[in-house]
């Protein structure tokens, strides 16, 4: 099932089942808090885990990065495919070491709050991000600082957003995914 697949990949990324369980618990909690799909939240963390580890971040800090990104998407009103496109662009940038080109265009067009934080971090405007990207100044470290450094602010901003019916269905879907895994485990599948 989907939960088992995600859990196995998280266990592999963290190096143990015990650490994997703790990471999955945190990812599930942040998905609930931000009304995001647990699969999308976990995929976002998995996509960035290696690059963030290479930047020297701990697992807890990489989870903070993912939570900050989820919150930025909520504040931007980016859901589902739009949020996934921004998360995908950002994970590609983290793997490459810089945000530029098409990945930067995606962040500017759909990432709203994330683009604002990057501009603020670089002392420029959202429009000025294109020049910064062309110059290679939007590095993984800049992205990390812009997100993790604003986690508290992003949490507050996201918490002030009203929940929607779609958000409720997302939470139900997350709960069903987790329950399916527990039921499969209990009956031996």
PDB file of C-alpha atoms in Angstrom:
ATOM      1  CA  UNK A   1       0.000   0.000   0.000  1.00  0.00           C
ATOM      2  CA  UNK A   2       1.007   3.654  -0.373  1.00  0.00           C
ATOM      3  CA  UNK A   3       1.802   4.185   3.316  1.00  0.00           C
ATOM      4  CA  UNK A   4       4.076   1.148   3.434  1.00  0.00           C
ATOM      5  CA  UNK A   5       5.891   2.319   0.302  1.00  0.00           C
ATOM      6  CA  UNK A   6       6.394   5.801   1.759  1.00  0.00           C
ATOM      7  CA  UNK A   7       7.447   4.390   5.112  1.00  0.00           C
ATOM      8  CA  UNK A   8       9.989   2.061   3.500  1.00  0.00           C
ATOM      9  CA  UNK A   9      11.518   4.912   1.530  1.00  0.00           C
ATOM     10  CA  UNK A  10      11.679   7.122   4.632  1.00  0.00           C
ATOM     11  CA  UNK A  11      13.283   4.263   6.609  1.00  0.00           C
ATOM     12  CA  UNK A  12      15.901   3.951   3.878  1.00  0.00           C
ATOM     13  CA  UNK A  13      16.530   7.723   3.806  1.00  0.00           C
ATOM     14  CA  UNK A  14      16.934   7.912   7.590  1.00  0.00           C
ATOM     15  CA  UNK A  15      18.936   4.709   7.946  1.00  0.00           C
ATOM     16  CA  UNK A  16      16.678   2.901  10.410  1.00  0.00           C
ATOM     17  CA  UNK A  17      13.102   1.907  11.091  1.00  0.00           C
ATOM     18  CA  UNK A  18      13.068   3.744  14.423  1.00  0.00           C
ATOM     19  CA  UNK A  19      14.202   7.032  12.856  1.00  0.00           C
ATOM     20  CA  UNK A  20      11.862   6.389   9.919  1.00  0.00           C
ATOM     21  CA  UNK A  21       8.909   6.013  12.286  1.00  0.00           C
ATOM     22  CA  UNK A  22       9.749   9.308  14.008  1.00  0.00           C
ATOM     23  CA  UNK A  23      10.107  11.099  10.663  1.00  0.00           C
ATOM     24  CA  UNK A  24       6.804   9.683   9.383  1.00  0.00           C
ATOM     25  CA  UNK A  25       5.103  10.844  12.577  1.00  0.00           C
ATOM     26  CA  UNK A  26       6.432  14.383  12.076  1.00  0.00           C
ATOM     27  CA  UNK A  27       5.526  14.371   8.354  1.00  0.00           C
ATOM     28  CA  UNK A  28       1.984  13.211   9.175  1.00  0.00           C
ATOM     29  CA  UNK A  29       1.648  15.948  11.807  1.00  0.00           C
ATOM     30  CA  UNK A  30       2.856  18.664   9.436  1.00  0.00           C
ATOM     31  CA  UNK A  31       0.552  17.404   6.678  1.00  0.00           C
ATOM     32  CA  UNK A  32      -2.380  17.631   9.116  1.00  0.00           C
ATOM     33  CA  UNK A  33      -1.352  21.092  10.292  1.00  0.00           C
ATOM     34  CA  UNK A  34      -0.994  22.459   6.750  1.00  0.00           C
ATOM     35  CA  UNK A  35      -3.932  20.548   5.237  1.00  0.00           C
ATOM     36  CA  UNK A  36      -1.525  18.959   2.778  1.00  0.00           C
ATOM     37  CA  UNK A  37      -1.561  15.429   1.439  1.00  0.00           C
ATOM     38  CA  UNK A  38       0.735  13.168   3.405  1.00  0.00           C
ATOM     39  CA  UNK A  39       2.028  11.598   0.199  1.00  0.00           C
ATOM     40  CA  UNK A  40       2.938  14.991  -1.267  1.00  0.00           C
ATOM     41  CA  UNK A  41       4.513  16.123   2.021  1.00  0.00           C
ATOM     42  CA  UNK A  42       6.568  12.939   2.304  1.00  0.00           C
ATOM     43  CA  UNK A  43       7.632  13.098  -1.345  1.00  0.00           C
ATOM     44  CA  UNK A  44       8.749  16.694  -0.796  1.00  0.00           C
ATOM     45  CA  UNK A  45      10.877  15.672   2.181  1.00  0.00           C
ATOM     46  CA  UNK A  46      12.328  12.676   0.331  1.00  0.00           C
ATOM     47  CA  UNK A  47      13.144  14.790  -2.744  1.00  0.00           C
ATOM     48  CA  UNK A  48      15.168  17.252  -0.657  1.00  0.00           C
ATOM     49  CA  UNK A  49      16.623  15.007   2.055  1.00  0.00           C
ATOM     50  CA  UNK A  50      19.906  14.198   0.314  1.00  0.00           C
ATOM     51  CA  UNK A  51      20.623  17.749  -0.865  1.00  0.00           C
ATOM     52  CA  UNK A  52      19.818  19.137   2.588  1.00  0.00           C
ATOM     53  CA  UNK A  53      22.001  16.527   4.281  1.00  0.00           C
ATOM     54  CA  UNK A  54      24.833  17.532   1.928  1.00  0.00           C
ATOM     55  CA  UNK A  55      24.309  21.147   3.033  1.00  0.00           C
ATOM     56  CA  UNK A  56      24.951  19.919   6.577  1.00  0.00           C
ATOM     57  CA  UNK A  57      21.370  19.906   7.832  1.00  0.00           C
ATOM     58  CA  UNK A  58      20.182  17.361  10.357  1.00  0.00           C
ATOM     59  CA  UNK A  59      17.050  15.300   9.821  1.00  0.00           C
ATOM     60  CA  UNK A  60      15.154  17.639  12.168  1.00  0.00           C
ATOM     61  CA  UNK A  61      16.288  20.660  10.144  1.00  0.00           C
ATOM     62  CA  UNK A  62      15.307  19.003   6.864  1.00  0.00           C
ATOM     63  CA  UNK A  63      11.868  18.370   8.369  1.00  0.00           C
ATOM     64  CA  UNK A  64      11.707  22.062   9.345  1.00  0.00           C
ATOM     65  CA  UNK A  65      12.550  22.907   5.710  1.00  0.00           C
ATOM     66  CA  UNK A  66       9.656  20.734   4.486  1.00  0.00           C
ATOM     67  CA  UNK A  67       7.272  22.205   7.054  1.00  0.00           C
ATOM     68  CA  UNK A  68       8.275  25.757   6.109  1.00  0.00           C
ATOM     69  CA  UNK A  69       7.750  24.917   2.430  1.00  0.00           C
ATOM     70  CA  UNK A  70       4.313  23.410   3.163  1.00  0.00           C
ATOM     71  CA  UNK A  71       3.354  26.504   5.144  1.00  0.00           C
ATOM     72  CA  UNK A  72       4.585  28.802   2.357  1.00  0.00           C
ATOM     73  CA  UNK A  73       2.384  26.895  -0.100  1.00  0.00           C
ATOM     74  CA  UNK A  74      -0.632  27.260   2.208  1.00  0.00           C
ATOM     75  CA  UNK A  75      -0.066  31.015   2.568  1.00  0.00           C
ATOM     76  CA  UNK A  76       0.317  31.278  -1.222  1.00  0.00           C
ATOM     77  CA  UNK A  77      -2.942  29.420  -1.761  1.00  0.00           C
ATOM     78  CA  UNK A  78      -1.031  26.778  -3.728  1.00  0.00           C
ATOM     79  CA  UNK A  79      -2.694  23.389  -3.437  1.00  0.00           C
ATOM     80  CA  UNK A  80      -2.359  20.016  -5.116  1.00  0.00           C
ATOM     81  CA  UNK A  81      -0.758  20.268  -8.567  1.00  0.00           C
ATOM     82  CA  UNK A  82       0.353  23.871  -8.145  1.00  0.00           C
ATOM     83  CA  UNK A  83       2.047  23.132  -4.817  1.00  0.00           C
ATOM     84  CA  UNK A  84       3.557  19.952  -6.263  1.00  0.00           C
ATOM     85  CA  UNK A  85       5.001  21.887  -9.210  1.00  0.00           C
ATOM     86  CA  UNK A  86       6.673  24.389  -6.864  1.00  0.00           C
ATOM     87  CA  UNK A  87       7.963  21.610  -4.598  1.00  0.00           C
ATOM     88  CA  UNK A  88       9.285  19.742  -7.640  1.00  0.00           C
ATOM     89  CA  UNK A  89      11.020  22.859  -8.996  1.00  0.00           C
ATOM     90  CA  UNK A  90      12.564  23.531  -5.606  1.00  0.00           C
ATOM     91  CA  UNK A  91      13.793  19.955  -5.161  1.00  0.00           C
ATOM     92  CA  UNK A  92      15.427  20.111  -8.610  1.00  0.00           C
ATOM     93  CA  UNK A  93      17.092  23.383  -7.620  1.00  0.00           C
ATOM     94  CA  UNK A  94      18.311  21.889  -4.343  1.00  0.00           C
ATOM     95  CA  UNK A  95      19.793  18.926  -6.232  1.00  0.00           C
ATOM     96  CA  UNK A  96      21.493  21.281  -8.711  1.00  0.00           C
ATOM     97  CA  UNK A  97      22.641  23.672  -6.000  1.00  0.00           C
ATOM     98  CA  UNK A  98      20.984  26.778  -7.481  1.00  0.00           C
ATOM     99  CA  UNK A  99      17.521  27.988  -8.397  1.00  0.00           C
ATOM    100  CA  UNK A 100      17.341  29.437 -11.912  1.00  0.00           C
ATOM    101  CA  UNK A 101      15.684  29.084 -15.311  1.00  0.00           C
ATOM    102  CA  UNK A 102      12.419  27.166 -15.545  1.00  0.00           C
ATOM    103  CA  UNK A 103      12.586  26.100 -11.899  1.00  0.00           C
ATOM    104  CA  UNK A 104      12.846  29.739 -10.819  1.00  0.00           C
ATOM    105  CA  UNK A 105      10.008  30.726 -13.160  1.00  0.00           C
ATOM    106  CA  UNK A 106       7.798  28.080 -11.535  1.00  0.00           C
ATOM    107  CA  UNK A 107       8.622  29.402  -8.058  1.00  0.00           C
ATOM    108  CA  UNK A 108       7.933  33.006  -9.112  1.00  0.00           C
ATOM    109  CA  UNK A 109       4.694  32.162 -10.930  1.00  0.00           C
ATOM    110  CA  UNK A 110       3.202  29.733  -8.419  1.00  0.00           C
ATOM    111  CA  UNK A 111       5.245  29.990  -5.235  1.00  0.00           C
ATOM    112  CA  UNK A 112       3.979  33.371  -4.040  1.00  0.00           C
ATOM    113  CA  UNK A 113       5.205  33.517  -0.456  1.00  0.00           C
ATOM    114  CA  UNK A 114       8.302  31.436  -1.213  1.00  0.00           C
ATOM    115  CA  UNK A 115       9.348  33.897  -3.940  1.00  0.00           C
ATOM    116  CA  UNK A 116       8.816  36.785  -1.510  1.00  0.00           C
ATOM    117  CA  UNK A 117      10.992  35.111   1.141  1.00  0.00           C
ATOM    118  CA  UNK A 118      13.765  34.439  -1.371  1.00  0.00           C
ATOM    119  CA  UNK A 119      13.659  38.061  -2.543  1.00  0.00           C
ATOM    120  CA  UNK A 120      13.752  39.260   1.065  1.00  0.00           C
ATOM    121  CA  UNK A 121      16.705  36.982   1.840  1.00  0.00           C
ATOM    122  CA  UNK A 122      18.636  38.370  -1.145  1.00  0.00           C
ATOM    123  CA  UNK A 123      17.639  41.996  -0.544  1.00  0.00           C
ATOM    124  CA  UNK A 124      15.818  42.296  -3.856  1.00  0.00           C
ATOM    125  CA  UNK A 125      12.302  42.200  -5.264  1.00  0.00           C
ATOM    126  CA  UNK A 126      10.443  39.209  -6.654  1.00  0.00           C
ATOM    127  CA  UNK A 127      11.162  40.625 -10.143  1.00  0.00           C
ATOM    128  CA  UNK A 128      14.831  40.889  -9.193  1.00  0.00           C
ATOM    129  CA  UNK A 129      14.949  37.149  -8.517  1.00  0.00           C
ATOM    130  CA  UNK A 130      15.385  36.471 -12.239  1.00  0.00           C
ATOM    131  CA  UNK A 131      18.639  38.432 -12.267  1.00  0.00           C
ATOM    132  CA  UNK A 132      19.754  36.787  -9.017  1.00  0.00           C
ATOM    133  CA  UNK A 133      18.971  33.381 -10.533  1.00  0.00           C
ATOM    134  CA  UNK A 134      20.896  34.190 -13.712  1.00  0.00           C
ATOM    135  CA  UNK A 135      23.868  35.193 -11.539  1.00  0.00           C
ATOM    136  CA  UNK A 136      23.659  31.931  -9.560  1.00  0.00           C
ATOM    137  CA  UNK A 137      22.956  33.733  -6.283  1.00  0.00           C
ATOM    138  CA  UNK A 138      19.896  31.668  -5.296  1.00  0.00           C
ATOM    139  CA  UNK A 139      21.846  28.779  -3.811  1.00  0.00           C
ATOM    140  CA  UNK A 140      20.656  25.881  -1.707  1.00  0.00           C
ATOM    141  CA  UNK A 141      21.923  27.689   1.374  1.00  0.00           C
ATOM    142  CA  UNK A 142      19.896  30.814   0.479  1.00  0.00           C
ATOM    143  CA  UNK A 143      16.768  28.714  -0.051  1.00  0.00           C
ATOM    144  CA  UNK A 144      17.348  26.882   3.230  1.00  0.00           C
ATOM    145  CA  UNK A 145      17.838  30.116   5.188  1.00  0.00           C
ATOM    146  CA  UNK A 146      14.817  31.765   3.570  1.00  0.00           C
ATOM    147  CA  UNK A 147      12.574  28.859   4.571  1.00  0.00           C
ATOM    148  CA  UNK A 148      13.904  27.572   7.888  1.00  0.00           C
ATOM    149  CA  UNK A 149      14.722  31.079   9.093  1.00  0.00           C
ATOM    150  CA  UNK A 150      11.072  32.012   8.642  1.00  0.00           C
ATOM    151  CA  UNK A 151       9.431  28.818   9.910  1.00  0.00           C
ATOM    152  CA  UNK A 152       7.782  30.501  12.913  1.00  0.00           C
ATOM    153  CA  UNK A 153       6.454  33.355  10.804  1.00  0.00           C
ATOM    154  CA  UNK A 154       5.191  30.950   8.133  1.00  0.00           C
ATOM    155  CA  UNK A 155       3.440  28.814  10.787  1.00  0.00           C
ATOM    156  CA  UNK A 156       1.674  31.890  12.137  1.00  0.00           C
ATOM    157  CA  UNK A 157       0.660  33.037   8.659  1.00  0.00           C
ATOM    158  CA  UNK A 158      -0.617  29.570   7.689  1.00  0.00           C
ATOM    159  CA  UNK A 159      -2.475  29.155  10.990  1.00  0.00           C
ATOM    160  CA  UNK A 160      -4.372  32.369  10.255  1.00  0.00           C
ATOM    161  CA  UNK A 161      -5.677  30.991   6.951  1.00  0.00           C
ATOM    162  CA  UNK A 162      -9.239  29.635   7.014  1.00  0.00           C
ATOM    163  CA  UNK A 163      -9.719  25.917   6.390  1.00  0.00           C
ATOM    164  CA  UNK A 164     -11.833  24.854   3.414  1.00  0.00           C
ATOM    165  CA  UNK A 165     -14.002  21.860   2.603  1.00  0.00           C
ATOM    166  CA  UNK A 166     -11.162  20.642   0.364  1.00  0.00           C
ATOM    167  CA  UNK A 167      -8.843  20.839   3.387  1.00  0.00           C
ATOM    168  CA  UNK A 168     -11.232  18.635   5.356  1.00  0.00           C
ATOM    169  CA  UNK A 169     -11.258  16.039   2.575  1.00  0.00           C
ATOM    170  CA  UNK A 170      -7.454  16.104   2.495  1.00  0.00           C
ATOM    171  CA  UNK A 171      -7.359  15.353   6.226  1.00  0.00           C
ATOM    172  CA  UNK A 172      -9.837  12.516   5.757  1.00  0.00           C
ATOM    173  CA  UNK A 173      -7.696  11.091   2.956  1.00  0.00           C
ATOM    174  CA  UNK A 174      -4.577  11.287   5.129  1.00  0.00           C
ATOM    175  CA  UNK A 175      -6.365   9.530   7.992  1.00  0.00           C
ATOM    176  CA  UNK A 176      -7.633   6.827   5.647  1.00  0.00           C
ATOM    177  CA  UNK A 177      -4.127   6.246   4.298  1.00  0.00           C
ATOM    178  CA  UNK A 178      -2.721   5.860   7.801  1.00  0.00           C
ATOM    179  CA  UNK A 179      -5.623   3.624   8.906  1.00  0.00           C
ATOM    180  CA  UNK A 180      -5.210   1.401   5.850  1.00  0.00           C
ATOM    181  CA  UNK A 181      -1.613   0.806   6.855  1.00  0.00           C
ATOM    182  CA  UNK A 182      -2.561  -0.029  10.453  1.00  0.00           C
ATOM    183  CA  UNK A 183      -5.319  -2.380   9.310  1.00  0.00           C
ATOM    184  CA  UNK A 184      -2.988  -4.139   6.843  1.00  0.00           C
ATOM    185  CA  UNK A 185      -0.405  -4.566   9.604  1.00  0.00           C
ATOM    186  CA  UNK A 186      -2.960  -5.937  12.071  1.00  0.00           C
ATOM    187  CA  UNK A 187      -4.309  -8.556   9.657  1.00  0.00           C
ATOM    188  CA  UNK A 188      -0.882  -9.524   8.382  1.00  0.00           C
ATOM    189  CA  UNK A 189      -0.742  -8.058   4.856  1.00  0.00           C
TER     190      UNK A 189
END
